[in-house]
């Protein structure tokens, strides 16, 4: 292809015309534009290519010519050689800057992750990895995958892949080497705590299915409370949920806790099908509304509910977004169950993903509509400017905090209970979010709970599901922290460091303050001792969670820890075992205004 033709194609790229993929803004899931998206709605497919008005079209053509002219003049006359592709892509990103933060130009890697998450499968070994102490480390083998079958364990450090050292690699580089065509093999050299020599594992790659439902089971035998965890909405979600609910019913479940915390969303059709498992047939689940008044589309529950009347509690938090908010909002609006936790993320946007002509490394993700739950509430927070923390291709703005609901935006459920608009789903029962101390944050940040679990389980291989971290375990954990030279800065130390820097060039004030600074430094050790005492309960809890996850995987985490120690689950169990309270909370005000 000649240079001029390539340049013309790049400028043509600015028109952004393409075929589309409909998806709900969530954790990056999408679905091809085919009948599966719309077949259950009774609405038919959206006409995504409806022409704009003549005046609109003339304006677009006018400014497209302007962009083309500017790009050509820069490419022809700028004093240095310009990478045309980079220039045009920068121009496109500039256009998207004036839109909402979720309309973005997706690089190929982000698009591939989106598709992988949507389809719920990839070819590789089947394990979660992370960098721990600058070494690629296995966090958890996925159940039923080649990694688990050959005996790889959480905490194993991968030091070489097919003989190539992993020193200096990040997790993406390591994952790229380990993934490959199903049926091919890769050799991993690992170092395991408690063994003197490295181990070589030859692992055959396979198609790895990523489950939407990592766990379901009875977490209270006496009251037969079932627990169901859903971590995303992918193509297999409805079938996985159906099977899990059917299994819980066969085990005699008398109530259900449905955990949607930190579920970033996914496919719209799967959200509708998920709600249909709990709602009576033909109940509205959600509707979408674009710029055109005639573009409204309504989605209704399909088929008879699998669990139409079992008491239901849905757990949500600030990480519950998009498709998860559709499901929790529909359940709340139809008074089918109680919502417990924290106000949800507030991401209520419908998007299309466009593959662009003459390019193979980018796609356009463009917001085209908002969605509303049955009461008429828009889930989108008007002030939401951050990206969702579990959307892999999106940047996080940590300055955005949970916003209290707007009491002026009042809506009503089917039975007349008040619910609030203004963004996100406001729970029926609010739970205070824990506030963690600097010591606890640094123990997590430095991976000390996970590393200690690897260390402790190597010395105590017979840990039971009933394990609890007592005072002797906590004392051993403290010795481990000393041996591994764990340290962190308290807020006092940080303030002292700042003061020392400010006084660096001021000798007179150094003399005045130095004695006080030295005295406060001497008190820091006592401050850290007090912090350890104040954090005893948190550390015991996290040691237990890390150890049960290390030894028993998902089963240990959910059965041994979540079902027994999680504050949200404990609150839900307390309500479900007090039927009068459950009924009272669902009754609400029977009068609508």
XYZ file of C-alpha atoms in Angstrom:
593
model
C 0.000 0.000 0.000
C 1.416 3.408 -0.973
C 2.056 6.089 1.635
C -0.634 8.431 0.184
C -3.253 5.691 0.113
C -2.421 4.686 3.680
C -2.756 8.331 4.727
C -6.151 8.648 3.047
C -7.345 5.516 4.841
C -6.262 6.904 8.203
C -8.150 10.130 7.583
C -11.184 8.158 6.402
C -10.981 6.432 9.793
C -12.238 9.680 11.327
C -15.714 9.018 9.898
C -16.097 6.167 12.433
C -18.566 4.134 10.371
C -18.822 0.454 11.283
C -20.971 -2.502 12.181
C -21.864 -2.633 15.876
C -21.956 -4.802 18.942
C -24.494 -3.972 21.665
C -23.384 -4.251 25.279
C -24.027 -2.825 28.704
C -21.228 -0.814 30.310
C -19.745 -3.142 32.899
C -16.528 -5.000 33.347
C -15.797 -5.079 29.610
C -18.243 -7.754 28.444
C -19.821 -7.508 25.010
C -21.857 -9.643 22.674
C -22.029 -9.856 18.889
C -25.054 -8.144 17.364
C -27.219 -11.176 16.700
C -30.597 -12.556 17.786
C -29.322 -13.659 21.217
C -29.231 -10.049 22.336
C -32.787 -9.183 21.397
C -34.755 -12.440 20.999
C -36.120 -12.431 24.529
C -37.267 -8.806 24.571
C -40.117 -8.848 22.098
C -38.727 -5.678 20.549
C -36.730 -6.696 17.496
C -33.265 -5.458 16.601
C -32.222 -1.855 16.947
C -31.676 0.050 13.700
C -28.166 1.252 14.441
C -27.707 2.827 11.008
C -30.624 5.269 11.063
C -29.494 8.364 9.078
C -29.141 11.690 10.841
C -31.025 14.787 9.688
C -29.774 16.551 6.605
C -28.472 19.529 8.610
C -26.676 17.204 10.997
C -25.136 15.271 8.115
C -23.966 18.476 6.420
C -22.325 19.607 9.667
C -20.505 16.269 10.089
C -19.273 16.343 6.493
C -18.124 19.939 6.905
C -16.038 19.230 9.994
C -14.782 15.893 8.650
C -13.359 17.815 5.700
C -11.805 20.248 8.180
C -10.158 17.396 10.080
C -8.963 15.869 6.840
C -7.498 19.183 5.673
C -5.694 19.813 8.990
C -4.288 16.277 9.091
C -3.057 16.554 5.508
C -1.396 19.944 6.123
C 0.361 18.646 9.246
C 1.551 15.540 7.427
C 2.756 17.565 4.441
C 4.237 20.657 6.067
C 5.188 20.034 9.694
C 8.906 20.577 10.385
C 9.488 16.960 11.528
C 8.313 13.616 10.201
C 4.963 12.660 11.771
C 3.618 9.180 12.458
C 0.293 9.528 10.662
C -1.400 6.722 12.555
C -0.482 8.155 15.950
C -1.621 11.609 14.890
C -5.031 10.435 13.687
C -5.604 8.207 16.710
C -4.742 11.159 18.958
C -7.331 13.206 17.070
C -9.991 10.561 17.634
C -9.187 10.401 21.342
C -9.487 14.180 21.423
C -13.006 13.941 19.977
C -13.975 11.376 22.589
C -12.723 13.615 25.408
C -15.853 15.793 25.050
C -18.144 12.753 25.549
C -18.822 10.636 28.612
C -15.826 8.841 30.163
C -16.972 5.434 28.907
C -16.853 6.297 25.208
C -13.305 5.318 24.324
C -11.008 4.107 21.571
C -10.146 0.534 22.505
C -6.741 -0.904 21.718
C -6.629 -4.466 20.403
C -5.550 -5.884 23.762
C -8.518 -4.299 25.541
C -10.868 -5.521 22.816
C -9.510 -9.042 23.088
C -9.998 -9.031 26.874
C -13.530 -7.771 26.355
C -14.325 -10.620 23.950
C -12.641 -13.195 26.193
C -14.670 -12.085 29.173
C -17.857 -12.111 27.097
C -17.387 -15.608 25.723
C -16.068 -16.880 29.059
C -13.211 -18.948 27.657
C -9.615 -18.820 26.460
C -6.818 -21.262 25.619
C -4.156 -21.667 28.271
C -3.389 -23.302 31.630
C -6.118 -22.013 33.953
C -4.713 -20.072 36.892
C -4.612 -16.619 38.411
C -1.164 -15.039 38.645
C 0.233 -11.884 40.169
C 3.573 -10.275 40.987
C 4.592 -10.983 44.573
C 7.956 -9.690 45.726
C 8.820 -9.051 42.046
C 8.222 -12.706 41.133
C 5.401 -14.117 38.990
C 3.376 -16.070 41.543
C 0.372 -18.386 41.255
C -2.492 -16.913 43.277
C -4.919 -19.766 42.599
C -5.262 -22.577 40.060
C -8.782 -22.665 38.606
C -10.682 -25.815 39.530
C -10.745 -28.491 36.829
C -8.030 -26.921 34.658
C -4.619 -28.274 33.541
C -2.875 -26.117 36.166
C -4.822 -27.779 38.961
C -4.615 -31.291 37.503
C -0.802 -31.316 37.330
C -0.547 -30.141 40.942
C 0.405 -26.475 40.708
C -0.402 -24.677 43.961
C -1.234 -21.209 45.208
C 2.039 -19.568 46.221
C 4.210 -21.379 43.683
C 6.679 -18.920 42.166
C 7.167 -19.300 38.410
C 10.857 -18.664 37.763
C 11.015 -19.860 34.143
C 8.656 -20.592 31.227
C 10.017 -22.998 28.614
C 13.472 -22.267 29.998
C 13.121 -18.495 29.723
C 13.595 -16.720 33.043
C 10.653 -14.672 34.333
C 12.962 -12.239 36.110
C 11.852 -8.741 35.203
C 8.608 -9.954 33.557
C 5.211 -8.498 34.372
C 2.100 -10.666 34.556
C 0.944 -9.840 31.015
C 4.274 -10.929 29.553
C 4.203 -14.156 31.538
C 0.576 -14.873 30.624
C 1.359 -14.381 26.936
C 4.054 -17.076 27.114
C 1.802 -19.511 28.984
C -1.203 -19.124 26.722
C -1.377 -20.890 23.392
C -3.266 -23.340 21.247
C -5.109 -26.081 23.131
C -3.164 -29.354 22.973
C 0.282 -27.753 22.931
C 2.560 -27.991 25.971
C 4.596 -25.587 28.063
C 7.194 -26.265 30.784
C 6.976 -24.206 33.970
C 9.833 -24.111 36.446
C 8.513 -23.252 39.884
C 9.949 -22.662 43.344
C 7.767 -23.925 46.197
C 8.043 -22.987 49.846
C 9.428 -25.892 51.880
C 11.317 -27.493 48.972
C 15.010 -26.969 48.340
C 15.030 -27.516 44.581
C 12.939 -25.996 41.763
C 10.321 -28.218 40.121
C 9.591 -28.560 36.387
C 5.960 -29.069 35.361
C 4.990 -29.944 31.804
C 1.446 -28.670 31.308
C -0.769 -29.235 28.278
C -2.820 -26.211 27.321
C -6.580 -26.538 27.033
C -9.702 -24.449 26.478
C -10.328 -22.784 29.843
C -13.910 -21.908 30.688
C -14.263 -18.915 32.992
C -17.209 -19.483 35.288
C -19.748 -16.802 36.067
C -20.755 -18.704 39.216
C -17.587 -19.596 41.144
C -19.553 -21.002 44.093
C -23.020 -21.961 45.281
C -23.991 -24.010 48.297
C -25.838 -24.251 51.609
C -24.022 -22.022 54.110
C -26.386 -22.587 57.047
C -27.426 -26.217 57.536
C -29.837 -25.469 60.371
C -31.885 -22.853 58.494
C -31.093 -24.144 54.992
C -29.813 -20.806 53.674
C -28.407 -21.069 50.167
C -25.624 -18.803 48.950
C -24.961 -17.961 45.302
C -22.039 -15.884 44.027
C -22.143 -14.306 40.555
C -19.014 -12.462 39.411
C -19.982 -11.392 35.851
C -22.635 -11.634 33.134
C -21.209 -13.635 30.230
C -22.747 -15.921 27.627
C -22.970 -18.862 30.041
C -24.407 -16.966 33.026
C -28.065 -17.991 32.759
C -27.270 -21.700 32.402
C -24.799 -21.619 35.293
C -27.285 -19.820 37.522
C -30.102 -22.156 36.536
C -28.009 -25.201 37.407
C -26.839 -23.660 40.698
C -30.354 -22.691 41.796
C -31.719 -26.089 40.851
C -28.974 -27.698 42.946
C -29.771 -25.463 45.933
C -33.460 -26.375 45.661
C -32.586 -30.072 45.542
C -30.595 -29.622 48.756
C -33.604 -28.134 50.501
C -32.715 -24.423 50.426
C -35.405 -22.365 52.159
C -33.930 -18.945 51.295
C -31.264 -17.494 49.009
C -28.437 -14.986 49.428
C -27.465 -13.741 45.950
C -24.055 -12.040 46.041
C -23.525 -9.344 43.379
C -20.783 -7.409 45.178
C -17.969 -6.240 42.903
C -19.816 -7.628 39.891
C -18.961 -5.090 37.185
C -21.760 -6.175 34.845
C -21.779 -7.631 31.349
C -24.350 -8.698 28.797
C -27.803 -7.125 28.737
C -29.598 -10.288 27.618
C -28.001 -12.245 30.457
C -29.137 -9.625 32.978
C -32.710 -10.019 31.736
C -32.463 -13.825 31.862
C -30.963 -13.685 35.358
C -33.841 -11.538 36.646
C -36.255 -13.960 34.967
C -35.070 -16.746 37.275
C -36.580 -14.839 40.222
C -39.468 -12.799 38.734
C -42.852 -13.886 37.420
C -43.159 -14.036 33.657
C -43.711 -10.822 31.664
C -42.480 -8.436 34.361
C -40.500 -5.491 32.999
C -36.828 -5.842 33.931
C -35.353 -2.740 32.313
C -35.870 -0.284 29.497
C -33.369 1.735 27.477
C -33.786 5.245 26.108
C -31.537 6.940 23.577
C -31.525 10.470 22.195
C -34.416 9.722 19.830
C -37.766 9.640 21.716
C -38.777 6.668 19.578
C -35.701 4.637 20.516
C -37.099 3.256 23.793
C -36.855 -0.514 24.168
C -38.423 -2.540 26.970
C -37.195 -5.907 28.249
C -39.426 -8.348 30.096
C -38.843 -11.457 32.170
C -39.190 -14.667 30.207
C -40.597 -18.070 31.157
C -41.707 -19.081 34.633
C -39.370 -18.193 37.494
C -37.229 -21.033 38.819
C -37.401 -19.638 42.377
C -40.493 -17.390 42.428
C -41.145 -17.305 46.160
C -38.113 -18.295 48.243
C -37.023 -15.405 50.508
C -34.248 -13.582 48.631
C -31.533 -11.146 49.693
C -29.201 -9.538 47.146
C -25.822 -8.277 48.374
C -24.454 -5.167 46.643
C -21.679 -2.638 47.173
C -19.973 0.251 45.422
C -18.468 -2.221 42.925
C -21.882 -3.517 41.803
C -22.374 -1.986 38.357
C -24.357 -2.036 35.148
C -26.005 -5.425 34.489
C -25.778 -6.147 38.231
C -27.689 -2.931 38.893
C -30.361 -3.961 36.383
C -30.927 -7.225 38.249
C -30.857 -5.740 41.758
C -33.042 -2.810 40.653
C -35.672 -5.086 39.097
C -35.765 -7.331 42.180
C -36.165 -4.264 44.406
C -38.805 -2.573 42.236
C -40.964 -5.734 42.081
C -40.493 -6.331 45.849
C -39.146 -9.784 45.044
C -36.349 -9.533 47.600
C -34.304 -7.224 49.801
C -31.165 -5.373 48.719
C -28.447 -5.173 51.398
C -25.080 -3.422 51.355
C -23.907 -0.083 49.941
C -25.198 2.225 47.219
C -24.085 0.715 43.922
C -21.653 2.184 41.388
C -24.189 3.991 39.214
C -23.296 2.943 35.678
C -26.439 2.893 33.583
C -25.256 3.306 30.019
C -25.850 1.254 26.890
C -22.947 1.097 24.477
C -22.067 -0.146 21.038
C -18.659 -1.486 20.093
C -17.725 -0.610 16.505
C -14.981 -2.373 14.551
C -13.567 0.344 12.325
C -12.834 0.025 8.586
C -9.248 -0.357 7.401
C -7.965 -0.905 10.957
C -7.269 -4.104 12.823
C -5.920 -2.804 16.122
C -8.629 -0.515 17.530
C -12.386 -0.387 18.057
C -14.743 2.403 19.101
C -16.824 1.920 22.235
C -19.593 4.535 22.128
C -22.423 5.283 24.570
C -25.781 5.272 22.756
C -28.469 5.211 25.481
C -29.281 5.101 29.192
C -31.137 2.335 30.939
C -33.891 2.584 33.550
C -35.236 0.036 36.040
C -39.016 -0.634 36.234
C -39.832 2.190 38.688
C -38.384 4.680 36.206
C -35.102 5.273 38.018
C -32.022 5.985 35.948
C -29.071 4.127 37.428
C -26.476 6.472 35.943
C -24.969 8.870 38.468
C -24.960 12.329 36.825
C -21.643 13.173 38.470
C -20.004 9.832 37.719
C -16.651 10.657 36.152
C -14.640 7.629 37.163
C -14.161 4.335 35.407
C -15.300 1.125 37.060
C -12.504 -0.492 39.134
C -13.062 -3.896 37.541
C -13.156 -2.747 33.941
C -9.771 -3.821 32.619
C -9.622 -1.259 29.822
C -10.737 1.673 31.937
C -8.792 4.036 34.161
C -9.919 4.552 37.745
C -10.501 7.952 39.344
C -10.278 7.141 43.027
C -11.405 10.630 44.049
C -15.046 9.832 43.297
C -16.744 8.662 46.467
C -20.121 7.089 47.145
C -22.774 9.794 46.930
C -25.726 9.873 49.289
C -29.055 9.415 47.538
C -31.170 12.409 46.597
C -34.314 12.367 48.748
C -36.073 14.630 46.229
C -35.846 11.913 43.558
C -38.366 9.516 45.085
C -39.807 6.544 43.234
C -42.007 3.671 44.378
C -41.807 -0.094 44.157
C -44.727 -2.287 43.134
C -45.936 -2.437 46.766
C -45.420 1.258 47.370
C -42.074 1.256 49.143
C -40.004 4.379 48.618
C -36.814 3.982 46.589
C -34.453 6.716 45.545
C -33.052 7.958 42.258
C -30.010 10.070 41.640
C -27.722 7.247 40.620
C -27.055 3.672 41.640
C -29.303 1.323 43.602
C -29.795 2.449 47.209
C -30.084 -0.692 49.391
C -33.066 -1.428 51.625
C -30.597 -2.154 54.425
C -27.358 -0.145 54.497
C -24.165 -1.626 55.928
C -21.293 0.561 57.039
C -18.206 0.081 54.916
C -15.156 -0.853 56.999
C -12.414 1.738 57.399
C -8.979 0.146 57.392
C -5.943 1.349 59.291
C -2.547 2.026 57.660
C -1.112 -1.204 59.118
C -3.889 -3.317 57.591
C -3.668 -1.578 54.228
C 0.085 -2.139 54.042
C -0.209 -5.801 55.012
C -2.586 -6.292 52.072
C -0.561 -4.109 49.727
C 2.626 -6.050 50.418
C 0.866 -9.417 50.150
C 1.770 -10.465 53.684
C -1.427 -12.414 54.409
C -1.073 -14.442 51.217
C 2.657 -15.011 51.730
C 2.115 -16.075 55.329
C -0.581 -18.531 54.231
C 1.936 -20.132 51.855
C 4.537 -20.263 54.646
C 2.173 -21.568 57.336
C 0.464 -24.217 55.192
C 3.857 -25.650 54.199
C 4.534 -26.269 57.901
C 0.960 -27.296 58.785
C -0.434 -29.282 55.825
C -3.475 -30.626 57.725
C -5.447 -27.400 58.120
C -9.188 -28.110 58.478
C -12.142 -26.116 57.156
C -12.906 -25.191 60.778
C -9.575 -23.391 61.162
C -9.555 -20.150 63.146
C -6.538 -17.930 63.746
C -6.050 -17.818 67.520
C -3.544 -15.819 69.592
C -0.754 -18.327 68.975
C -1.217 -18.038 65.184
C -1.227 -14.252 65.486
C 2.021 -14.377 67.485
C 3.548 -16.598 64.809
C 2.361 -14.144 62.140
C 4.104 -11.331 63.997
C 7.374 -13.290 64.103
C 6.981 -13.902 60.361
C 6.625 -10.153 59.768
C 9.827 -9.524 61.713
C 11.701 -12.279 59.843
C 10.576 -10.892 56.471
C 11.495 -7.324 57.527
C 7.988 -5.950 57.107
C 7.747 -2.225 57.702
C 5.455 0.621 56.807
C 5.073 4.321 57.466
C 2.462 5.590 59.851
C 0.760 8.911 59.197
C 2.967 10.390 61.911
C 6.114 9.214 60.129
C 4.895 10.647 56.840
C 4.247 13.994 58.493
C 7.699 13.957 60.091
C 9.321 13.186 56.735
C 7.540 16.155 55.163
C 8.614 18.418 57.994
C 12.214 17.237 57.726
C 12.240 18.033 53.987
C 10.828 21.494 54.605
C 13.498 22.200 57.238
C 16.351 20.842 55.122
C 17.577 24.276 54.005
C 16.512 26.157 57.122
C 19.287 25.529 59.653
C 17.887 27.858 62.329
C 14.509 26.131 62.458
C 16.219 22.727 62.330
C 17.846 23.558 65.660
C 14.489 24.623 67.127
C 12.510 21.577 66.017
C 15.089 18.777 65.908
C 14.697 17.726 69.553
C 10.925 17.487 69.142
C 11.306 15.534 65.893
C 13.681 13.073 67.569
C 11.257 12.659 70.455
C 8.309 11.944 68.149
C 10.398 9.447 66.169
C 10.960 7.645 69.457
C 7.195 7.418 69.961
C 6.565 5.865 66.525
C 7.520 2.379 67.766
C 4.911 2.668 70.505
C 2.371 3.907 67.943
C 3.017 0.820 65.779
C 2.678 -1.439 68.819
C -0.705 0.106 69.556
C -1.727 -0.263 65.882
C -0.929 -3.999 65.992
C -3.121 -4.396 69.079
C -5.994 -2.440 67.503
C -5.814 -4.552 64.342
C -5.754 -7.965 66.038
C -9.265 -8.979 64.983
C -8.781 -7.841 61.384
C -5.469 -9.720 61.115
C -6.964 -12.929 62.545
C -9.813 -12.718 60.073
C -7.516 -12.106 57.093
C -5.115 -14.881 58.105
C -8.071 -17.269 58.178
C -9.311 -16.094 54.788
C -5.867 -16.404 53.194
C -5.199 -19.863 54.643
C -8.570 -21.386 53.728
C -8.287 -19.950 50.212
C -4.746 -21.302 49.857
C -5.613 -24.819 51.031
C -9.184 -25.300 49.764
C -9.524 -22.766 46.947
C -12.976 -21.294 46.246
C -14.690 -23.790 48.530
C -12.507 -22.761 51.450
C -13.040 -19.092 50.783
C -16.827 -19.236 50.425
C -17.769 -22.017 52.840
C -15.080 -21.457 55.434
C -14.890 -17.658 55.430
C -17.672 -15.835 53.561
C -20.436 -18.020 54.959
C -19.193 -17.606 58.527
C -17.259 -14.343 58.881
C -18.385 -11.906 56.176
C -20.301 -9.001 57.779
C -22.703 -8.608 54.834
C -23.563 -12.312 54.842
C -23.983 -12.361 58.618
C -26.477 -9.486 58.376
C -28.369 -11.236 55.588
C -28.526 -14.485 57.586
C -29.837 -12.614 60.634
C -32.705 -11.153 58.563
C -33.545 -14.440 56.847
C -33.700 -16.307 60.141
C -36.060 -13.661 61.543
C -38.961 -14.019 59.117
C -41.001 -11.192 60.694
C -38.146 -8.760 59.994
C -37.822 -9.937 56.389
C -41.565 -9.489 55.822
C -41.587 -6.132 57.593
C -38.753 -4.768 55.468
C -40.499 -5.916 52.280
C -43.934 -4.590 53.292
C -43.197 -0.866 52.956
C -45.809 1.877 52.575
C -48.787 0.599 50.571
C -49.721 4.074 49.327
C -48.298 5.477 46.121
C -48.268 9.177 45.310
